[in-house]
């Protein structure tokens, strides 16, 4: 049991929350008085408490909000944090982008004194985590009306989304606003239910971070956060069912407040419904699930790929419906997004399949309405529920809803209305009672790493201490680099080393089997060749080979005159002396190249003349 001072924290009411920071180091508790208490979960004394001052004299402070926590992405271990002029770690907000460093926000309502005719206003307060000083990160300017539920922080930490309502003569008007972290909580953009054509009050906002896309017509390829909210029940119009709407907002991709026009921002009317709500919806399944705890003690919304601007396809009835306001707490999704948990107006807890049919998996009657949302364990095997009237805590089996254990508070008022939480490792549950008492329940023991083997390693561990005077080896002389890569000569492999193949096809497993080496041929000694002496004879100087000695009969030509064979003269030796006439040697060489004997030219000319005469006579 971790008791807290009721005077320091104040009572915990509906809408307040007990929440852990992203590192599980601080337990943040909001109270209906507006005070906030941060408890050190390790017992190291690092907690603190803050109580905002009233807006002005005569005003009071009220808080119906929980805590929204922004967890920054992990910081690179090689990055050195920057320091500001005071020596503390800079938050980085001076860059104008915002969202740097972890922080959390909650909302308070400034209630004016009765009789002065002034409307209520709200403020959103942000604190750094870890804290660099006792001062808040920022406090927003006054916002018109009362904040509805808990604000939501964008996934990059740059924006804070919230709904708020004004009440004029019993008529509520809803507003949706975007605050800029870079501008210390200044309202960057706002719209109202009158602007979208549905003048009514708006319920608390829900958010899904980094969805696959906007699940509505026109939201494709937009993976920015999607915020959604419903019509607020009990808005003074006397009805809960007809003419109610669900709205949403998604920041355009690449939107820059400093360079982009605010005309690009708009709130969307998803769909008209026949129910209203007083709690934030459950959103998840990568942006494709949106489910409300609705009037008449039922659940309604969208899942299984149905677009939010189409007719709702998820509907589940719970006991206790009597045409009144819906259950006070919204539904919860299991860690895997396949199951929806919710408490009815009656003291019954339900589990439904997260599909278009909303099939009931189980229900469990606890004897008292629940206080706070149903909380599943991080591994999804357990479900935890707190009774609102007695503060009793139940641990249920997520598979069938059977009660595994029950805990009754040991101290404090036996009433619990605020949301509660479980540590990230699932071993501790924190919940608060109405008088400000906080209980920490041990649910299990974190797994202990296996012991280190005691056997000493055979190889001594290397020393981590550098020698005082290391010996530097002389730098080797580098071989000259070849001018071109194709000129590089492969280096000889070291003895015993297998050379790495240059290409994959050179690898051993891809090589075809080598054929057996053929036997070495026996080379006979070359014969002795006697070279002739004198000048070599060229091929054009060679005489025709002698005719074969065997006689052969040659058939006469079928047509034409019979020509006696030209007698073969004795070949003349080549002329060695100078030519007898200019150009005679060239002509003789030309004739010799074509295989025509020089001495037979006159006979050939005579034969040609005779053939020409015979042709004329014919």
XYZ file of C-alpha atoms in Angstrom:
618
model
C 0.000 0.000 0.000
C 1.302 3.427 -0.972
C -0.754 5.980 1.004
C -0.858 9.561 -0.230
C -1.957 12.737 1.509
C -5.591 13.528 0.779
C -4.906 17.219 1.347
C -2.070 17.207 -1.200
C -3.802 15.213 -3.930
C -7.469 15.516 -3.168
C -10.196 13.061 -4.094
C -10.040 11.051 -7.296
C -13.185 11.219 -9.392
C -14.418 9.968 -12.733
C -12.136 11.149 -15.486
C -9.056 11.231 -13.256
C -6.343 8.660 -13.760
C -3.384 6.841 -12.285
C -0.818 6.536 -15.093
C 2.823 5.549 -15.514
C 5.399 7.463 -17.497
C 6.909 5.660 -20.465
C 9.914 4.535 -18.407
C 7.787 3.343 -15.436
C 9.743 5.689 -13.148
C 6.914 8.018 -12.110
C 3.309 7.314 -11.221
C 1.200 10.335 -12.199
C -2.094 10.886 -10.353
C -4.628 13.574 -11.228
C -7.364 14.602 -8.804
C -10.693 16.362 -9.088
C -9.209 19.383 -7.241
C -6.726 20.008 -10.052
C -3.685 18.904 -8.045
C -1.240 16.417 -9.570
C 1.017 14.054 -7.643
C 4.045 12.274 -9.102
C 5.151 9.232 -7.083
C 8.584 7.656 -7.464
C 7.886 3.980 -8.137
C 11.411 2.976 -7.080
C 11.079 4.581 -3.654
C 14.019 6.868 -4.335
C 12.259 10.027 -3.252
C 12.067 11.576 -6.709
C 8.352 12.371 -6.524
C 6.712 15.771 -6.409
C 3.281 17.411 -6.350
C 1.882 20.471 -8.115
C -1.280 22.484 -7.526
C -2.182 25.058 -10.189
C -3.252 28.454 -8.959
C -6.763 29.708 -9.746
C -7.087 31.850 -12.821
C -8.061 34.867 -10.728
C -9.562 35.744 -7.384
C -12.859 34.001 -6.703
C -12.270 31.271 -9.280
C -11.907 27.619 -8.391
C -10.102 24.792 -10.171
C -11.639 21.492 -11.220
C -10.109 18.560 -13.078
C -11.987 15.845 -14.971
C -8.895 14.811 -16.913
C -6.398 12.024 -16.856
C -2.823 12.263 -18.148
C -1.586 12.036 -21.737
C 2.096 11.086 -21.958
C 4.458 11.619 -24.873
C 7.369 9.201 -25.137
C 10.142 10.451 -27.446
C 11.952 8.034 -29.740
C 15.164 6.506 -28.379
C 18.169 8.804 -28.535
C 21.237 7.626 -30.412
C 23.935 6.701 -27.915
C 26.491 8.588 -29.999
C 24.505 11.831 -29.779
C 25.559 14.287 -27.098
C 22.645 16.207 -25.515
C 22.816 19.946 -26.041
C 22.926 22.232 -23.016
C 21.269 25.601 -22.637
C 22.744 28.651 -20.912
C 21.801 27.401 -17.453
C 23.688 24.130 -17.927
C 20.576 21.936 -17.984
C 19.622 19.733 -20.902
C 17.869 21.776 -23.541
C 14.386 20.674 -24.553
C 14.898 21.796 -28.139
C 11.621 23.731 -28.268
C 13.484 26.878 -29.314
C 13.731 25.390 -32.819
C 10.031 26.038 -33.292
C 9.174 22.445 -34.166
C 8.137 21.147 -30.755
C 7.762 17.546 -29.721
C 11.347 17.204 -28.475
C 11.893 15.564 -25.115
C 9.373 13.549 -23.127
C 6.478 15.373 -21.504
C 2.928 14.882 -20.286
C -0.208 17.037 -20.210
C -3.467 17.210 -18.297
C -6.344 19.692 -18.339
C -8.013 21.780 -15.658
C -11.208 23.839 -15.714
C -11.312 27.358 -14.252
C -14.777 27.738 -12.725
C -15.929 31.337 -12.201
C -17.868 32.337 -9.079
C -21.632 32.101 -9.343
C -23.609 35.141 -10.253
C -21.070 36.993 -12.375
C -22.270 35.594 -15.693
C -18.820 34.495 -16.880
C -18.385 31.175 -18.714
C -15.969 28.521 -17.570
C -12.608 28.291 -19.321
C -9.878 25.656 -19.372
C -6.094 25.379 -19.397
C -3.785 22.572 -20.473
C -0.633 22.144 -18.379
C 2.492 20.381 -19.643
C 5.468 19.116 -17.619
C 8.752 17.709 -18.849
C 9.757 14.184 -17.993
C 12.280 13.933 -16.604
C 11.886 17.361 -15.054
C 14.699 19.862 -15.607
C 13.115 22.366 -13.187
C 10.059 22.827 -11.000
C 8.431 25.012 -13.633
C 5.992 23.512 -16.127
C 6.995 23.052 -19.737
C 4.151 25.387 -20.607
C 0.616 26.387 -19.572
C -1.739 27.092 -22.429
C -3.732 30.297 -22.681
C -7.336 30.047 -21.515
C -9.505 27.895 -23.766
C -13.213 28.575 -24.209
C -15.452 26.183 -22.250
C -14.632 23.033 -20.276
C -12.257 20.408 -21.651
C -14.005 17.103 -22.342
C -11.999 14.182 -20.970
C -8.231 13.902 -21.419
C -6.280 15.654 -24.198
C -4.325 13.535 -26.685
C -0.748 14.078 -27.882
C 0.324 13.422 -31.453
C 2.832 10.662 -32.137
C 5.610 13.191 -32.833
C 4.774 15.297 -29.769
C 4.235 18.465 -31.800
C 0.486 18.805 -31.252
C -2.069 18.370 -28.488
C -5.646 17.557 -29.517
C -8.694 18.175 -27.320
C -12.439 18.729 -27.381
C -14.165 21.280 -25.153
C -17.742 22.514 -24.714
C -19.538 25.696 -23.806
C -22.899 25.739 -22.037
C -25.216 28.586 -22.882
C -28.608 28.366 -21.215
C -28.325 24.604 -21.040
C -27.295 24.185 -24.692
C -23.869 22.705 -25.318
C -21.649 23.624 -28.234
C -18.631 21.501 -29.022
C -15.154 22.612 -30.099
C -12.095 20.772 -31.339
C -8.734 22.511 -30.967
C -5.113 21.821 -31.866
C -2.439 23.205 -29.531
C 1.172 23.719 -30.618
C 3.899 22.445 -28.320
C 6.437 24.690 -30.074
C 4.335 27.759 -29.212
C 3.888 26.798 -25.545
C 0.377 25.473 -25.856
C -1.037 28.206 -28.055
C -4.230 27.276 -29.923
C -3.031 26.740 -33.485
C -6.418 25.893 -34.975
C -9.971 25.339 -33.761
C -13.388 24.479 -35.155
C -16.841 24.107 -33.636
C -19.871 21.895 -34.001
C -21.647 24.850 -35.597
C -18.939 25.057 -38.266
C -19.538 21.445 -39.323
C -23.326 21.791 -39.258
C -24.047 19.636 -36.199
C -24.567 22.064 -33.293
C -24.223 19.878 -30.216
C -21.763 18.972 -27.488
C -18.713 16.844 -28.234
C -17.404 13.926 -26.194
C -13.766 13.192 -25.284
C -11.278 12.676 -28.095
C -9.592 9.385 -28.952
C -6.521 8.948 -31.104
C -4.698 6.288 -33.123
C -1.023 6.954 -33.761
C 0.589 6.417 -37.167
C -2.186 4.441 -38.869
C -1.711 2.679 -42.177
C -3.955 5.335 -43.724
C -6.951 7.484 -42.963
C -9.881 5.057 -42.966
C -12.276 7.339 -44.800
C -12.848 8.646 -48.298
C -9.920 10.926 -49.058
C -7.660 9.548 -46.312
C -5.716 7.124 -48.446
C -1.900 7.460 -48.319
C -2.164 9.670 -45.222
C -0.471 7.981 -42.262
C -0.739 10.932 -39.881
C -2.549 10.422 -36.545
C -6.336 10.219 -36.643
C -8.403 11.780 -33.844
C -12.103 10.950 -33.430
C -14.915 11.881 -31.079
C -18.668 11.401 -30.762
C -21.768 13.309 -29.763
C -21.869 14.061 -26.042
C -24.773 12.478 -24.191
C -26.993 14.596 -21.970
C -26.515 17.793 -23.942
C -29.857 19.203 -22.853
C -31.879 18.329 -25.945
C -33.681 15.517 -24.158
C -32.530 12.726 -26.460
C -29.690 10.294 -26.729
C -30.251 8.465 -29.985
C -31.414 10.353 -33.054
C -29.379 12.788 -35.121
C -26.013 12.184 -33.471
C -22.716 12.290 -35.359
C -19.167 10.991 -35.154
C -16.387 13.362 -36.220
C -12.689 13.078 -36.948
C -9.536 15.000 -37.765
C -6.305 14.107 -39.567
C -3.361 16.403 -40.159
C -2.463 16.672 -43.862
C 0.784 14.993 -44.912
C 3.682 17.443 -44.805
C 1.687 20.167 -43.083
C 3.937 22.932 -41.712
C 2.210 25.467 -39.443
C 4.792 28.107 -40.338
C 4.438 27.737 -44.112
C 1.064 26.074 -44.757
C -2.350 27.689 -44.703
C -4.757 26.769 -41.920
C -7.410 26.448 -44.629
C -5.985 22.969 -45.231
C -7.223 21.849 -41.793
C -10.761 20.624 -41.360
C -12.865 18.476 -39.066
C -14.735 15.703 -40.854
C -18.204 14.369 -40.152
C -17.748 10.640 -40.493
C -21.286 9.351 -40.102
C -24.655 9.947 -38.478
C -25.497 7.441 -35.752
C -28.390 6.706 -33.416
C -26.292 6.782 -30.240
C -24.184 9.158 -28.155
C -21.292 8.796 -25.708
C -19.542 10.364 -22.705
C -16.130 8.666 -23.073
C -13.267 8.516 -25.533
C -13.492 5.747 -28.152
C -11.136 2.804 -28.511
C -9.000 3.144 -31.635
C -6.417 0.737 -32.985
C -5.831 -2.134 -35.400
C -3.569 0.128 -37.477
C -6.315 2.711 -37.806
C -9.173 0.452 -38.932
C -11.036 0.162 -35.594
C -13.160 2.865 -33.960
C -15.546 1.714 -31.205
C -17.579 3.751 -28.704
C -19.325 2.915 -25.444
C -22.725 4.104 -26.601
C -26.077 4.997 -25.133
C -28.442 2.204 -24.118
C -25.454 0.289 -22.686
C -24.055 -0.950 -25.981
C -21.025 -0.708 -28.176
C -21.074 0.782 -31.645
C -18.517 1.634 -34.271
C -16.433 0.432 -37.186
C -14.076 -2.485 -37.730
C -13.134 -5.178 -40.274
C -12.140 -2.750 -42.993
C -15.384 -0.707 -42.976
C -14.667 2.960 -43.661
C -15.568 5.411 -40.912
C -17.700 7.424 -43.316
C -19.809 4.347 -44.105
C -22.551 2.947 -41.893
C -21.223 1.439 -38.623
C -20.788 -2.331 -38.770
C -19.844 -3.130 -35.162
C -22.715 -3.424 -32.679
C -22.831 -5.284 -29.369
C -25.558 -5.108 -26.746
C -24.825 -5.292 -23.021
C -27.191 -5.633 -20.088
C -28.391 -2.599 -18.203
C -29.718 -0.564 -21.095
C -32.631 1.618 -19.988
C -32.586 4.489 -22.478
C -30.132 6.436 -20.344
C -26.593 7.679 -20.784
C -23.998 5.146 -21.905
C -21.491 3.414 -19.633
C -19.157 5.957 -18.005
C -15.969 4.324 -19.315
C -14.959 3.557 -22.843
C -13.976 0.172 -24.317
C -10.434 -1.216 -24.496
C -8.684 -3.281 -27.154
C -6.494 -6.256 -26.367
C -2.772 -5.877 -27.178
C -3.242 -7.798 -30.429
C -6.362 -5.809 -31.319
C -8.553 -8.917 -31.754
C -10.729 -8.506 -28.649
C -12.826 -5.626 -27.299
C -13.335 -5.364 -23.510
C -15.972 -3.152 -21.915
C -18.044 -2.732 -18.800
C -21.803 -2.256 -18.969
C -23.996 0.092 -16.948
C -24.841 -3.040 -14.972
C -22.014 -4.765 -13.007
C -20.990 -7.001 -15.915
C -17.742 -7.117 -17.893
C -17.764 -8.288 -21.523
C -15.346 -9.522 -24.140
C -16.288 -9.334 -27.840
C -14.577 -10.332 -31.045
C -13.263 -7.316 -32.912
C -15.019 -8.120 -36.168
C -18.064 -6.984 -38.057
C -20.351 -9.323 -36.105
C -19.143 -8.364 -32.615
C -19.603 -11.909 -31.346
C -19.623 -12.178 -27.574
C -16.737 -14.258 -26.191
C -17.701 -14.158 -22.516
C -19.274 -12.037 -19.781
C -18.631 -11.876 -16.042
C -20.963 -10.477 -13.366
C -18.905 -8.830 -10.603
C -21.733 -7.591 -8.398
C -20.788 -3.900 -8.776
C -20.303 -1.544 -11.747
C -16.719 -1.122 -12.776
C -14.608 1.960 -12.017
C -12.265 2.917 -14.835
C -11.560 1.193 -18.119
C -10.813 -2.504 -18.301
C -7.023 -2.990 -18.458
C -5.487 -6.058 -20.164
C -2.041 -7.347 -19.221
C 0.810 -6.544 -21.631
C 0.912 -10.161 -22.839
C -2.875 -10.305 -23.293
C -3.436 -13.312 -21.001
C -5.091 -11.417 -18.112
C -7.765 -8.754 -17.727
C -7.970 -6.482 -14.663
C -11.132 -4.813 -13.386
C -11.848 -2.541 -10.402
C -15.325 -2.252 -8.832
C -16.479 1.349 -8.511
C -18.467 0.948 -5.294
C -16.034 -1.156 -3.255
C -12.614 -0.589 -4.864
C -12.174 -4.357 -5.154
C -9.699 -5.470 -7.812
C -10.253 -8.630 -9.876
C -7.838 -10.520 -12.064
C -9.646 -12.389 -14.849
C -8.499 -14.959 -17.358
C -8.663 -13.277 -20.767
C -9.617 -16.571 -22.422
C -12.911 -17.189 -20.594
C -13.357 -14.388 -18.029
C -12.963 -16.654 -15.014
C -11.891 -14.880 -11.806
C -8.299 -15.802 -10.926
C -7.953 -13.673 -7.795
C -9.651 -10.827 -5.903
C -8.154 -8.056 -3.748
C -10.035 -5.853 -1.288
C -8.482 -2.461 -0.402
C -6.746 -2.387 2.959
C -7.225 1.298 3.622
C -9.069 4.354 2.403
C -12.590 4.930 1.214
C -14.011 1.854 -0.478
C -14.768 3.570 -3.762
C -12.814 3.775 -7.014
C -13.825 5.916 -9.982
C -10.549 6.720 -11.768
C -8.637 4.876 -14.466
C -5.750 2.670 -13.362
C -2.689 1.105 -14.989
C -0.266 -1.832 -15.076
C 3.521 -1.630 -15.364
C 5.057 -2.307 -18.748
C 6.388 -5.698 -17.591
C 2.980 -6.668 -16.200
C 4.202 -7.257 -12.633
C 2.580 -4.348 -10.720
C -0.933 -2.876 -10.832
C -1.507 0.698 -9.578
C -4.977 1.996 -8.760
C -6.437 4.862 -6.752
C -9.291 5.201 -4.306
C -11.644 8.132 -4.055
C -9.867 9.664 -1.024
C -6.483 9.793 -2.800
C -5.026 6.539 -1.499
C -2.921 4.692 -4.077
C -2.388 0.942 -3.971
C 0.376 -1.002 -5.691
C -0.412 -4.691 -6.137
C 2.286 -7.233 -6.944
C 0.951 -9.372 -9.779
C 4.009 -11.486 -10.506
C 7.765 -11.550 -10.680
C 9.750 -10.472 -13.659
C 11.768 -13.217 -15.279
C 15.320 -13.529 -13.943
C 18.055 -14.056 -16.513
C 19.675 -17.506 -16.332
C 22.785 -17.743 -14.137
C 26.155 -17.384 -15.764
C 27.927 -20.740 -16.061
C 30.548 -21.126 -13.336
C 33.007 -23.032 -15.491
C 36.013 -20.953 -16.418
C 36.629 -20.578 -20.117
C 39.578 -22.458 -21.543
C 40.745 -19.330 -23.366
C 41.756 -16.473 -21.074
C 39.615 -13.356 -21.405
C 41.337 -10.482 -23.154
C 42.380 -7.573 -21.017
C 40.211 -4.464 -21.353
C 42.964 -2.197 -19.989
C 45.091 -0.637 -22.684
C 48.883 -0.741 -22.176
C 50.411 2.479 -20.942
C 52.949 2.658 -23.751
C 51.790 0.679 -26.745
C 54.461 -0.428 -29.190
C 53.815 0.782 -32.685
C 54.853 -1.514 -35.498
C 56.548 0.137 -38.482
C 54.155 0.957 -41.201
C 54.505 -1.477 -44.082
C 55.581 -0.168 -47.435
C 52.633 -0.227 -49.755
C 53.046 -1.765 -53.171
C 52.566 0.640 -56.051
C 49.057 0.620 -57.262
C 48.640 -0.400 -60.924
C 47.411 2.256 -63.282
C 44.374 0.232 -64.303
C 42.585 -2.615 -62.625
C 43.270 -4.978 -65.492
C 46.958 -4.421 -64.930
C 46.786 -5.615 -61.341
C 48.570 -8.878 -60.813
C 47.028 -11.349 -58.381
C 48.979 -11.646 -55.182
C 50.323 -15.000 -54.213
C 48.184 -16.670 -51.535
C 49.698 -17.342 -48.158
C 50.774 -20.922 -47.515
C 47.856 -23.129 -46.605
C 45.233 -20.478 -47.469
C 42.488 -21.146 -49.976
C 42.295 -18.319 -52.500
C 38.902 -16.644 -52.720
C 37.379 -16.947 -56.217
C 36.920 -13.731 -58.096
C 33.454 -14.650 -59.355
C 30.773 -16.948 -58.106
C 31.242 -19.301 -61.037
C 34.868 -19.711 -59.918
C 33.785 -21.245 -56.634
C 34.571 -24.902 -56.176
C 30.952 -26.001 -55.861
C 30.054 -24.438 -59.222
C 33.013 -25.817 -61.146
C 32.448 -28.866 -63.404
C 34.519 -31.917 -62.579
C 37.935 -31.776 -64.158
C 38.483 -34.395 -66.912
C 41.305 -36.896 -66.381
C 44.631 -35.717 -67.661
C 45.549 -37.429 -70.986
C 48.809 -39.332 -71.096
C 51.750 -37.347 -72.319
C 52.289 -38.098 -76.060
C 55.571 -39.586 -77.178
C 57.289 -37.141 -79.498
C 59.368 -38.684 -82.222
C 62.553 -36.878 -83.173
C 62.073 -34.585 -86.123
C 63.581 -35.874 -89.398
C 66.646 -34.225 -90.748
C 65.751 -31.888 -93.627
C 68.392 -30.927 -96.124
C 67.781 -27.410 -97.351
C 68.597 -26.641 -100.965
C 71.194 -24.080 -101.671
C 70.729 -21.056 -103.807
C 67.819 -18.723 -104.221
C 64.388 -20.158 -103.310
C 61.940 -20.776 -106.075
C 58.690 -18.764 -105.837
C 55.347 -20.447 -106.408
C 54.759 -18.644 -109.671
C 58.088 -19.944 -110.935
C 57.186 -23.562 -110.306
C 56.420 -25.740 -113.387
C 53.333 -27.885 -113.678
C 53.718 -31.371 -112.251
C 54.528 -34.084 -114.791
C 51.625 -35.876 -116.371
C 50.795 -39.293 -115.003
C 52.427 -42.206 -116.788
C 49.118 -44.047 -117.276
C 47.303 -43.222 -120.503
C 43.881 -41.698 -120.305
C 41.234 -41.285 -122.986
C 39.874 -37.782 -123.322
C 36.413 -37.414 -124.878
C 36.205 -34.735 -127.537
C 34.076 -31.665 -126.866
C 30.493 -32.031 -128.045
C 30.485 -28.816 -130.032
C 33.007 -26.556 -131.618
C 35.984 -27.198 -133.808
C 38.629 -29.668 -132.902
C 41.756 -27.934 -131.769
C 45.053 -29.775 -131.742
C 46.835 -29.575 -128.475
C 49.500 -27.007 -128.262
C 52.902 -28.595 -128.128
C 54.515 -28.208 -124.850
C 57.662 -26.282 -125.086
C 60.590 -26.591 -122.889
C 60.291 -24.163 -119.975
C 62.698 -21.320 -120.165
C 64.738 -20.450 -117.167
C 63.832 -17.206 -115.443
C 65.478 -14.124 -116.805
C 68.176 -12.920 -114.502
C 69.571 -10.008 -116.433
C 68.011 -6.653 -117.040
C 64.790 -6.505 -119.023
C 65.048 -6.068 -122.808
C 62.274 -3.496 -122.891
C 60.764 -1.121 -120.345
C 58.010 -2.835 -118.426
C 58.782 -6.238 -119.777
C 59.655 -7.598 -116.345
C 56.358 -6.408 -114.890
C 54.378 -8.009 -117.718
C 56.318 -11.230 -117.456
C 55.778 -11.284 -113.694
C 52.059 -10.720 -114.192
C 51.886 -13.599 -116.626
C 53.861 -15.851 -114.341
C 51.519 -14.976 -111.405
C 48.564 -16.306 -113.426
C 50.407 -19.524 -114.395
C 50.876 -18.694 -118.108
C 54.305 -19.656 -119.633
C 56.007 -16.683 -121.181
C 57.191 -18.524 -124.346
C 53.676 -19.634 -125.348
C 52.166 -16.144 -125.767
C 52.730 -16.003 -129.604
C 51.173 -19.415 -130.167
C 48.153 -18.411 -128.128
C 47.699 -15.245 -130.143
C 47.819 -17.278 -133.398
C 45.261 -19.720 -132.075
C 42.943 -16.896 -131.107
C 43.138 -15.449 -134.648
C 42.315 -18.831 -136.224
C 39.304 -19.313 -133.924
C 38.002 -15.871 -134.755
C 38.192 -16.599 -138.510
C 36.381 -19.890 -138.126
C 33.660 -18.147 -136.209
C 33.161 -15.675 -139.050
C 32.933 -18.452 -141.672
C 30.329 -20.231 -139.612
